[in-house]
PDB file of C-alpha atoms and ligand atoms in Angstrom:
ATOM      1  CA  UNK C   1       0.000   0.000   0.000  1.00  0.00           C
ATOM      2  CA  UNK C   2       1.325   3.417  -0.994  1.00  0.00           C
ATOM      3  CA  UNK C   3       1.246   6.024   1.754  1.00  0.00           C
ATOM      4  CA  UNK C   4       0.680   9.588   0.534  1.00  0.00           C
ATOM      5  CA  UNK C   5       1.637  12.561   2.669  1.00  0.00           C
ATOM      6  CA  UNK C   6       0.370  16.051   1.925  1.00  0.00           C
ATOM      7  CA  UNK C   7      -1.123  19.109   3.637  1.00  0.00           C
ATOM      8  CA  UNK C   8      -4.735  18.588   4.742  1.00  0.00           C
ATOM      9  CA  UNK C   9      -7.539  20.757   3.389  1.00  0.00           C
ATOM     10  CA  UNK C  10      -6.290  21.615  -0.094  1.00  0.00           C
ATOM     11  CA  UNK C  11      -5.808  19.669  -3.320  1.00  0.00           C
ATOM     12  CA  UNK C  12      -2.453  21.330  -4.100  1.00  0.00           C
ATOM     13  CA  UNK C  13       0.372  19.249  -5.536  1.00  0.00           C
ATOM     14  CA  UNK C  14      -0.924  16.193  -3.701  1.00  0.00           C
ATOM     15  CA  UNK C  15      -3.759  16.022  -6.208  1.00  0.00           C
ATOM     16  CA  UNK C  16      -1.439  15.138  -9.097  1.00  0.00           C
ATOM     17  CA  UNK C  17      -0.378  12.055  -7.163  1.00  0.00           C
ATOM     18  CA  UNK C  18      -3.944  11.174  -6.147  1.00  0.00           C
ATOM     19  CA  UNK C  19      -5.084  11.301  -9.780  1.00  0.00           C
ATOM     20  CA  UNK C  20      -2.454   8.749 -10.813  1.00  0.00           C
ATOM     21  CA  UNK C  21      -3.224   6.482  -7.854  1.00  0.00           C
ATOM     22  CA  UNK C  22      -6.972   6.658  -8.482  1.00  0.00           C
ATOM     23  CA  UNK C  23      -6.711   6.175 -12.247  1.00  0.00           C
ATOM     24  CA  UNK C  24      -4.384   3.185 -11.892  1.00  0.00           C
ATOM     25  CA  UNK C  25      -6.446   1.664  -9.082  1.00  0.00           C
ATOM     26  CA  UNK C  26      -3.407   1.545  -6.775  1.00  0.00           C
ATOM     27  CA  UNK C  27      -4.334   1.088  -3.136  1.00  0.00           C
ATOM     28  CA  UNK C  28      -3.194   4.046  -1.029  1.00  0.00           C
ATOM     29  CA  UNK C  29      -3.511   5.636   2.376  1.00  0.00           C
ATOM     30  CA  UNK C  30      -4.062   9.380   2.188  1.00  0.00           C
ATOM     31  CA  UNK C  31      -2.512  10.762   5.359  1.00  0.00           C
ATOM     32  CA  UNK C  32      -3.920  14.216   4.556  1.00  0.00           C
ATOM     33  CA  UNK C  33      -7.283  12.760   5.542  1.00  0.00           C
ATOM     34  CA  UNK C  34      -6.111  11.190   8.801  1.00  0.00           C
ATOM     35  CA  UNK C  35      -6.091  12.819  12.208  1.00  0.00           C
ATOM     36  CA  UNK C  36      -2.405  12.087  12.850  1.00  0.00           C
ATOM     37  CA  UNK C  37      -1.319  12.613   9.215  1.00  0.00           C
ATOM     38  CA  UNK C  38       0.184  16.064   9.638  1.00  0.00           C
ATOM     39  CA  UNK C  39       2.205  15.026  12.687  1.00  0.00           C
ATOM     40  CA  UNK C  40       3.589  12.004  10.848  1.00  0.00           C
ATOM     41  CA  UNK C  41       4.317  14.094   7.763  1.00  0.00           C
ATOM     42  CA  UNK C  42       6.290  16.684   9.729  1.00  0.00           C
ATOM     43  CA  UNK C  43       8.217  13.951  11.551  1.00  0.00           C
ATOM     44  CA  UNK C  44       9.254  12.390   8.237  1.00  0.00           C
ATOM     45  CA  UNK C  45      10.324  15.796   6.888  1.00  0.00           C
ATOM     46  CA  UNK C  46      12.345  16.236  10.087  1.00  0.00           C
ATOM     47  CA  UNK C  47      14.165  12.991   9.295  1.00  0.00           C
ATOM     48  CA  UNK C  48      12.274  10.353  11.264  1.00  0.00           C
ATOM     49  CA  UNK C  49      12.138   7.960   8.299  1.00  0.00           C
ATOM     50  CA  UNK C  50      14.814   5.833   6.653  1.00  0.00           C
ATOM     51  CA  UNK C  51      16.826   7.267   3.769  1.00  0.00           C
ATOM     52  CA  UNK C  52      16.586  10.730   2.271  1.00  0.00           C
ATOM     53  CA  UNK C  53      14.169  12.999   4.150  1.00  0.00           C
ATOM     54  CA  UNK C  54      11.862  14.987   1.844  1.00  0.00           C
ATOM     55  CA  UNK C  55      12.228  18.779   1.609  1.00  0.00           C
ATOM     56  CA  UNK C  56       8.461  19.160   1.492  1.00  0.00           C
ATOM     57  CA  UNK C  57       5.208  17.474   0.544  1.00  0.00           C
ATOM     58  CA  UNK C  58       3.878  15.745  -1.432  1.00  0.00           C
ATOM     59  CA  UNK C  59       5.877  12.611  -0.822  1.00  0.00           C
ATOM     60  CA  UNK C  60       5.051   8.931  -0.699  1.00  0.00           C
ATOM     61  CA  UNK C  61       6.299   6.040   1.358  1.00  0.00           C
ATOM     62  CA  UNK C  62       6.232   3.024  -0.933  1.00  0.00           C
ATOM     63  CA  UNK C  63       7.580   0.018   0.921  1.00  0.00           C
ATOM     64  CA  UNK C  64      11.151   0.764   1.913  1.00  0.00           C
ATOM     65  CA  UNK C  65      11.356   3.837  -0.297  1.00  0.00           C
ATOM     66  CA  UNK C  66      10.389   7.436   0.419  1.00  0.00           C
ATOM     67  CA  UNK C  67       9.969   9.486  -2.763  1.00  0.00           C
ATOM     68  CA  UNK C  68       9.433  13.263  -2.878  1.00  0.00           C
ATOM     69  CA  UNK C  69       9.070  15.742  -5.774  1.00  0.00           C
ATOM     70  CA  UNK C  70       5.722  15.443  -7.542  1.00  0.00           C
ATOM     71  CA  UNK C  71       7.129  14.639 -10.985  1.00  0.00           C
ATOM     72  CA  UNK C  72       9.485  12.025  -9.569  1.00  0.00           C
ATOM     73  CA  UNK C  73       6.695  10.415  -7.531  1.00  0.00           C
ATOM     74  CA  UNK C  74       4.626  10.062 -10.717  1.00  0.00           C
ATOM     75  CA  UNK C  75       7.618   8.707 -12.655  1.00  0.00           C
ATOM     76  CA  UNK C  76       8.385   6.232  -9.880  1.00  0.00           C
ATOM     77  CA  UNK C  77       4.801   4.926  -9.670  1.00  0.00           C
ATOM     78  CA  UNK C  78       4.356   4.804 -13.456  1.00  0.00           C
ATOM     79  CA  UNK C  79       7.588   2.832 -13.859  1.00  0.00           C
ATOM     80  CA  UNK C  80       6.861   0.433 -11.034  1.00  0.00           C
ATOM     81  CA  UNK C  81       3.297  -0.291 -12.162  1.00  0.00           C
ATOM     82  CA  UNK C  82       4.168  -0.192 -15.900  1.00  0.00           C
ATOM     83  CA  UNK C  83       1.715   2.630 -16.562  1.00  0.00           C
ATOM     84  CA  UNK C  84       3.936   4.225 -19.224  1.00  0.00           C
ATOM     85  CA  UNK C  85       6.012   2.136 -21.661  1.00  0.00           C
ATOM     86  CA  UNK C  86       9.679   2.149 -20.691  1.00  0.00           C
ATOM     87  CA  UNK C  87      10.814   3.874 -23.879  1.00  0.00           C
ATOM     88  CA  UNK C  88       8.344   6.738 -23.295  1.00  0.00           C
ATOM     89  CA  UNK C  89       9.200   7.379 -19.650  1.00  0.00           C
ATOM     90  CA  UNK C  90      11.568  10.262 -20.409  1.00  0.00           C
ATOM     91  CA  UNK C  91       8.923  12.035 -22.513  1.00  0.00           C
ATOM     92  CA  UNK C  92       6.330  11.691 -19.757  1.00  0.00           C
ATOM     93  CA  UNK C  93       8.762  13.056 -17.190  1.00  0.00           C
ATOM     94  CA  UNK C  94       9.791  15.952 -19.441  1.00  0.00           C
ATOM     95  CA  UNK C  95       6.133  16.919 -19.839  1.00  0.00           C
ATOM     96  CA  UNK C  96       5.552  16.624 -16.095  1.00  0.00           C
ATOM     97  CA  UNK C  97       8.571  18.756 -15.253  1.00  0.00           C
ATOM     98  CA  UNK C  98       7.249  21.429 -17.611  1.00  0.00           C
ATOM     99  CA  UNK C  99       3.910  21.211 -15.796  1.00  0.00           C
ATOM    100  CA  UNK C 100       5.859  21.643 -12.527  1.00  0.00           C
ATOM    101  CA  UNK C 101       7.449  24.835 -13.890  1.00  0.00           C
ATOM    102  CA  UNK C 102       4.023  26.056 -15.006  1.00  0.00           C
ATOM    103  CA  UNK C 103       2.563  25.394 -11.549  1.00  0.00           C
ATOM    104  CA  UNK C 104       5.250  27.473  -9.863  1.00  0.00           C
ATOM    105  CA  UNK C 105       4.355  30.418 -12.086  1.00  0.00           C
ATOM    106  CA  UNK C 106       0.632  29.921 -11.439  1.00  0.00           C
ATOM    107  CA  UNK C 107       1.289  29.915  -7.688  1.00  0.00           C
ATOM    108  CA  UNK C 108       3.504  32.981  -7.910  1.00  0.00           C
ATOM    109  CA  UNK C 109       0.667  35.092  -9.351  1.00  0.00           C
ATOM    110  CA  UNK C 110      -0.772  35.341  -5.833  1.00  0.00           C
ATOM    111  CA  UNK C 111       2.545  35.030  -3.963  1.00  0.00           C
ATOM    112  CA  UNK C 112       5.083  36.928  -6.096  1.00  0.00           C
ATOM    113  CA  UNK C 113       7.182  38.198  -3.177  1.00  0.00           C
ATOM    114  CA  UNK C 114       7.143  35.363  -0.682  1.00  0.00           C
ATOM    115  CA  UNK C 115       5.318  32.108   0.011  1.00  0.00           C
ATOM    116  CA  UNK C 116       5.538  32.802   3.728  1.00  0.00           C
ATOM    117  CA  UNK C 117       3.761  36.168   3.477  1.00  0.00           C
ATOM    118  CA  UNK C 118       0.016  36.728   3.289  1.00  0.00           C
ATOM    119  CA  UNK C 119      -1.527  37.535  -0.074  1.00  0.00           C
ATOM    120  CA  UNK C 120      -2.781  40.762   1.508  1.00  0.00           C
ATOM    121  CA  UNK C 121       0.843  41.832   2.047  1.00  0.00           C
ATOM    122  CA  UNK C 122       1.755  41.492  -1.636  1.00  0.00           C
ATOM    123  CA  UNK C 123      -1.345  42.635  -3.490  1.00  0.00           C
ATOM    124  CA  UNK C 124       0.156  45.310  -5.778  1.00  0.00           C
ATOM    125  CA  UNK C 125       2.962  42.929  -6.779  1.00  0.00           C
ATOM    126  CA  UNK C 126       0.434  40.136  -7.313  1.00  0.00           C
ATOM    127  CA  UNK C 127      -1.547  42.343  -9.681  1.00  0.00           C
ATOM    128  CA  UNK C 128       1.534  43.061 -11.788  1.00  0.00           C
ATOM    129  CA  UNK C 129       2.672  39.462 -11.726  1.00  0.00           C
ATOM    130  CA  UNK C 130      -0.782  38.109 -12.626  1.00  0.00           C
ATOM    131  CA  UNK C 131      -1.143  40.596 -15.488  1.00  0.00           C
ATOM    132  CA  UNK C 132       2.155  39.453 -17.006  1.00  0.00           C
ATOM    133  CA  UNK C 133       1.293  35.815 -16.363  1.00  0.00           C
ATOM    134  CA  UNK C 134      -2.049  36.118 -18.159  1.00  0.00           C
ATOM    135  CA  UNK C 135      -0.632  38.160 -21.040  1.00  0.00           C
ATOM    136  CA  UNK C 136       2.570  36.229 -21.699  1.00  0.00           C
ATOM    137  CA  UNK C 137       3.156  33.080 -19.688  1.00  0.00           C
ATOM    138  CA  UNK C 138      -0.287  31.451 -19.746  1.00  0.00           C
ATOM    139  CA  UNK C 139      -0.524  31.548 -23.572  1.00  0.00           C
ATOM    140  CA  UNK C 140       3.101  30.463 -23.899  1.00  0.00           C
ATOM    141  CA  UNK C 141       2.727  27.390 -21.660  1.00  0.00           C
ATOM    142  CA  UNK C 142      -0.718  26.357 -22.935  1.00  0.00           C
ATOM    143  CA  UNK C 143       0.357  27.039 -26.521  1.00  0.00           C
ATOM    144  CA  UNK C 144       3.289  24.679 -26.091  1.00  0.00           C
ATOM    145  CA  UNK C 145       1.109  21.878 -24.683  1.00  0.00           C
ATOM    146  CA  UNK C 146      -1.447  22.418 -27.461  1.00  0.00           C
ATOM    147  CA  UNK C 147       1.331  22.113 -30.060  1.00  0.00           C
ATOM    148  CA  UNK C 148       2.564  18.920 -28.396  1.00  0.00           C
ATOM    149  CA  UNK C 149      -0.905  17.429 -28.930  1.00  0.00           C
ATOM    150  CA  UNK C 150      -1.189  18.774 -32.501  1.00  0.00           C
ATOM    151  CA  UNK C 151       2.216  17.337 -33.448  1.00  0.00           C
ATOM    152  CA  UNK C 152       1.284  13.950 -31.985  1.00  0.00           C
ATOM    153  CA  UNK C 153      -1.943  11.960 -31.985  1.00  0.00           C
ATOM    154  CA  UNK C 154      -4.045  14.914 -30.823  1.00  0.00           C
ATOM    155  CA  UNK C 155      -5.232  12.969 -27.816  1.00  0.00           C
ATOM    156  CA  UNK C 156      -2.368  12.191 -25.471  1.00  0.00           C
ATOM    157  CA  UNK C 157       0.576  14.328 -24.388  1.00  0.00           C
ATOM    158  CA  UNK C 158       2.828  11.279 -24.680  1.00  0.00           C
ATOM    159  CA  UNK C 159       1.643  10.504 -28.173  1.00  0.00           C
ATOM    160  CA  UNK C 160      -0.162   7.201 -28.560  1.00  0.00           C
ATOM    161  CA  UNK C 161      -0.367   6.364 -24.868  1.00  0.00           C
ATOM    162  CA  UNK C 162      -2.393   7.674 -21.944  1.00  0.00           C
ATOM    163  CA  UNK C 163      -0.102   8.853 -19.158  1.00  0.00           C
ATOM    164  CA  UNK C 164       0.014  10.705 -15.876  1.00  0.00           C
ATOM    165  CA  UNK C 165       0.891  13.859 -17.846  1.00  0.00           C
ATOM    166  CA  UNK C 166      -2.671  13.846 -19.243  1.00  0.00           C
ATOM    167  CA  UNK C 167      -4.101  13.490 -15.732  1.00  0.00           C
ATOM    168  CA  UNK C 168      -1.966  16.373 -14.484  1.00  0.00           C
ATOM    169  CA  UNK C 169      -2.955  18.571 -17.430  1.00  0.00           C
ATOM    170  CA  UNK C 170      -6.593  17.908 -16.568  1.00  0.00           C
ATOM    171  CA  UNK C 171      -5.911  19.184 -13.047  1.00  0.00           C
ATOM    172  CA  UNK C 172      -4.022  22.259 -14.287  1.00  0.00           C
ATOM    173  CA  UNK C 173      -6.852  23.213 -16.665  1.00  0.00           C
ATOM    174  CA  UNK C 174      -9.478  22.698 -13.962  1.00  0.00           C
ATOM    175  CA  UNK C 175      -7.419  24.812 -11.568  1.00  0.00           C
ATOM    176  CA  UNK C 176      -6.863  27.582 -14.095  1.00  0.00           C
ATOM    177  CA  UNK C 177     -10.583  27.748 -14.805  1.00  0.00           C
ATOM    178  CA  UNK C 178     -11.248  28.072 -11.064  1.00  0.00           C
ATOM    179  CA  UNK C 179      -8.561  30.702 -10.495  1.00  0.00           C
ATOM    180  CA  UNK C 180      -8.889  32.773 -13.662  1.00  0.00           C
ATOM    181  CA  UNK C 181     -12.396  32.182 -15.112  1.00  0.00           C
ATOM    182  CA  UNK C 182     -12.284  35.283 -17.322  1.00  0.00           C
ATOM    183  CA  UNK C 183      -8.836  34.657 -18.769  1.00  0.00           C
ATOM    184  CA  UNK C 184      -9.651  30.979 -19.166  1.00  0.00           C
ATOM    185  CA  UNK C 185     -12.773  31.743 -21.152  1.00  0.00           C
ATOM    186  CA  UNK C 186     -10.757  34.011 -23.456  1.00  0.00           C
ATOM    187  CA  UNK C 187      -8.051  31.418 -24.105  1.00  0.00           C
ATOM    188  CA  UNK C 188     -10.244  28.287 -24.352  1.00  0.00           C
ATOM    189  CA  UNK C 189     -10.886  28.638 -28.095  1.00  0.00           C
ATOM    190  CA  UNK C 190      -7.104  28.697 -28.747  1.00  0.00           C
ATOM    191  CA  UNK C 191      -6.582  25.326 -27.058  1.00  0.00           C
ATOM    192  CA  UNK C 192      -9.240  22.988 -28.510  1.00  0.00           C
ATOM    193  CA  UNK C 193      -7.128  19.831 -28.183  1.00  0.00           C
ATOM    194  CA  UNK C 194      -6.335  20.548 -24.532  1.00  0.00           C
ATOM    195  CA  UNK C 195     -10.019  21.176 -23.819  1.00  0.00           C
ATOM    196  CA  UNK C 196     -10.912  17.823 -25.381  1.00  0.00           C
ATOM    197  CA  UNK C 197      -8.147  16.124 -23.400  1.00  0.00           C
ATOM    198  CA  UNK C 198      -9.541  17.615 -20.207  1.00  0.00           C
ATOM    199  CA  UNK C 199     -13.025  16.304 -20.955  1.00  0.00           C
ATOM    200  CA  UNK C 200     -11.723  12.859 -21.904  1.00  0.00           C
ATOM    201  CA  UNK C 201      -9.739  12.550 -18.676  1.00  0.00           C
ATOM    202  CA  UNK C 202     -12.819  13.518 -16.627  1.00  0.00           C
ATOM    203  CA  UNK C 203     -14.707  10.676 -18.333  1.00  0.00           C
ATOM    204  CA  UNK C 204     -12.149   7.960 -17.588  1.00  0.00           C
ATOM    205  CA  UNK C 205     -14.213   5.577 -15.433  1.00  0.00           C
ATOM    206  CA  UNK C 206     -11.983   5.610 -12.343  1.00  0.00           C
ATOM    207  CA  UNK C 207     -11.408   9.363 -12.592  1.00  0.00           C
ATOM    208  CA  UNK C 208     -15.144  10.010 -13.002  1.00  0.00           C
ATOM    209  CA  UNK C 209     -15.814   7.863  -9.920  1.00  0.00           C
ATOM    210  CA  UNK C 210     -13.096   9.688  -7.979  1.00  0.00           C
ATOM    211  CA  UNK C 211     -14.371  13.143  -8.977  1.00  0.00           C
ATOM    212  CA  UNK C 212     -17.856  12.185  -7.776  1.00  0.00           C
ATOM    213  CA  UNK C 213     -16.522  10.830  -4.463  1.00  0.00           C
ATOM    214  CA  UNK C 214     -15.949  12.644  -1.182  1.00  0.00           C
ATOM    215  CA  UNK C 215     -12.221  11.965  -1.628  1.00  0.00           C
ATOM    216  CA  UNK C 216     -12.019  14.686  -4.273  1.00  0.00           C
ATOM    217  CA  UNK C 217     -11.358  18.094  -2.697  1.00  0.00           C
ATOM    218  CA  UNK C 218     -12.678  21.293  -4.214  1.00  0.00           C
ATOM    219  CA  UNK C 219     -10.270  24.086  -5.084  1.00  0.00           C
ATOM    220  CA  UNK C 220     -10.090  26.705  -2.357  1.00  0.00           C
ATOM    221  CA  UNK C 221      -8.150  29.774  -1.262  1.00  0.00           C
ATOM    222  CA  UNK C 222      -5.327  27.793   0.350  1.00  0.00           C
ATOM    223  CA  UNK C 223      -3.925  26.020  -2.640  1.00  0.00           C
ATOM    224  CA  UNK C 224      -1.889  26.641  -5.750  1.00  0.00           C
ATOM    225  CA  UNK C 225      -4.968  27.746  -7.649  1.00  0.00           C
ATOM    226  CA  UNK C 226      -6.727  30.615  -5.898  1.00  0.00           C
ATOM    227  CA  UNK C 227      -9.482  32.822  -7.178  1.00  0.00           C
ATOM    228  CA  UNK C 228      -8.899  36.503  -6.492  1.00  0.00           C
ATOM    229  CA  UNK C 229     -11.221  38.447  -8.836  1.00  0.00           C
ATOM    230  CA  UNK C 230      -8.829  41.426  -8.892  1.00  0.00           C
ATOM    231  CA  UNK C 231      -6.143  39.213 -10.499  1.00  0.00           C
ATOM    232  CA  UNK C 232      -8.494  38.134 -13.298  1.00  0.00           C
ATOM    233  CA  UNK C 233     -10.009  41.299 -14.764  1.00  0.00           C
TER     234      UNK C 233
HETATM  235  N1  LIG T 301       9.240  20.825  -6.530  1.00  0.00           N
HETATM  236  C1  LIG T 301       8.396  20.269  -5.505  1.00  0.00           C
HETATM  237  C2  LIG T 301       7.751  21.408  -4.748  1.00  0.00           C
HETATM  238  C3  LIG T 301       7.158  20.960  -3.462  1.00  0.00           C
HETATM  239  C4  LIG T 301       6.461  22.088  -2.750  1.00  0.00           C
HETATM  240  O1  LIG T 301       6.636  23.284  -3.044  1.00  0.00           O
HETATM  241  N2  LIG T 301       5.623  21.732  -1.774  1.00  0.00           N
HETATM  242  C5  LIG T 301       4.867  22.711  -1.047  1.00  0.00           C
HETATM  243  C6  LIG T 301       3.445  22.276  -0.891  1.00  0.00           C
HETATM  244  S1  LIG T 301       2.630  22.167  -2.488  1.00  0.00           S
HETATM  245  C7  LIG T 301       5.474  22.910   0.329  1.00  0.00           C
HETATM  246  O2  LIG T 301       4.821  22.829   1.330  1.00  0.00           O
HETATM  247  N3  LIG T 301       6.761  23.229   0.352  1.00  0.00           N
HETATM  248  C8  LIG T 301       7.462  23.560   1.568  1.00  0.00           C
HETATM  249  C9  LIG T 301       8.313  24.776   1.371  1.00  0.00           C
HETATM  250  O3  LIG T 301       8.496  25.202   0.222  1.00  0.00           O
HETATM  251  O4  LIG T 301       8.788  25.316   2.380  1.00  0.00           O
HETATM  252  C10 LIG T 301       7.327  19.364  -6.143  1.00  0.00           C
HETATM  253  O5  LIG T 301       7.033  19.547  -7.343  1.00  0.00           O
HETATM  254  O6  LIG T 301       6.807  18.476  -5.484  1.00  0.00           O
END
């Protein structure tokens, strides 16, 4: 059984791992939903486990191995459970690492100065950062992913095979629509293949069941994707 550690109360980066686990039908314990989960998580970060202590969540304990870094967790699980063909593993990881870069920039729209400061203490900077993000970075990232689909089979980011990168892109698009509904509506017609990918992922039987379950957490104002109307004019 895979043990997942993440902050309670927000989907955050933990959700990318949950989507893979749910879609693959891998049994897991979600410590974010357990009363003692946070305490155990902090102890492991402080070095209570065997091997390399994680810098931060999400991380998993999978048998004797502790694995941190979202993209690496997905790569590890996909390799172990043969979810992505061996000769396509590097492509999947490259896509996921680009998603990781994208996520940092999405997060930094509301925390451009410091992750440890309140949003309220960096509002003017957040406005400038979000404006540049929506004008330049959002179309650049989404445009690249759309071209990846167009150059391949049109359906999967790793062409020809479903992969965790598709699941993560579903989550990114859902989060962007929550955080920036106006900007998302403007850009949606430029990314038809990504929009279709999002809908197809939501219809995958295990994902559909997960999304309808109480295990799925709604986006909220604590996570990576936050909705501040003033950042989405
Ligand atoms: N590159 C890491 C980033 C991990 C990360 O930033 N985790 C956040 C929660 S989503 C955290 O709590 N980090 C602790 C910190 O930055 O101090 C990944 O992709 O997993």
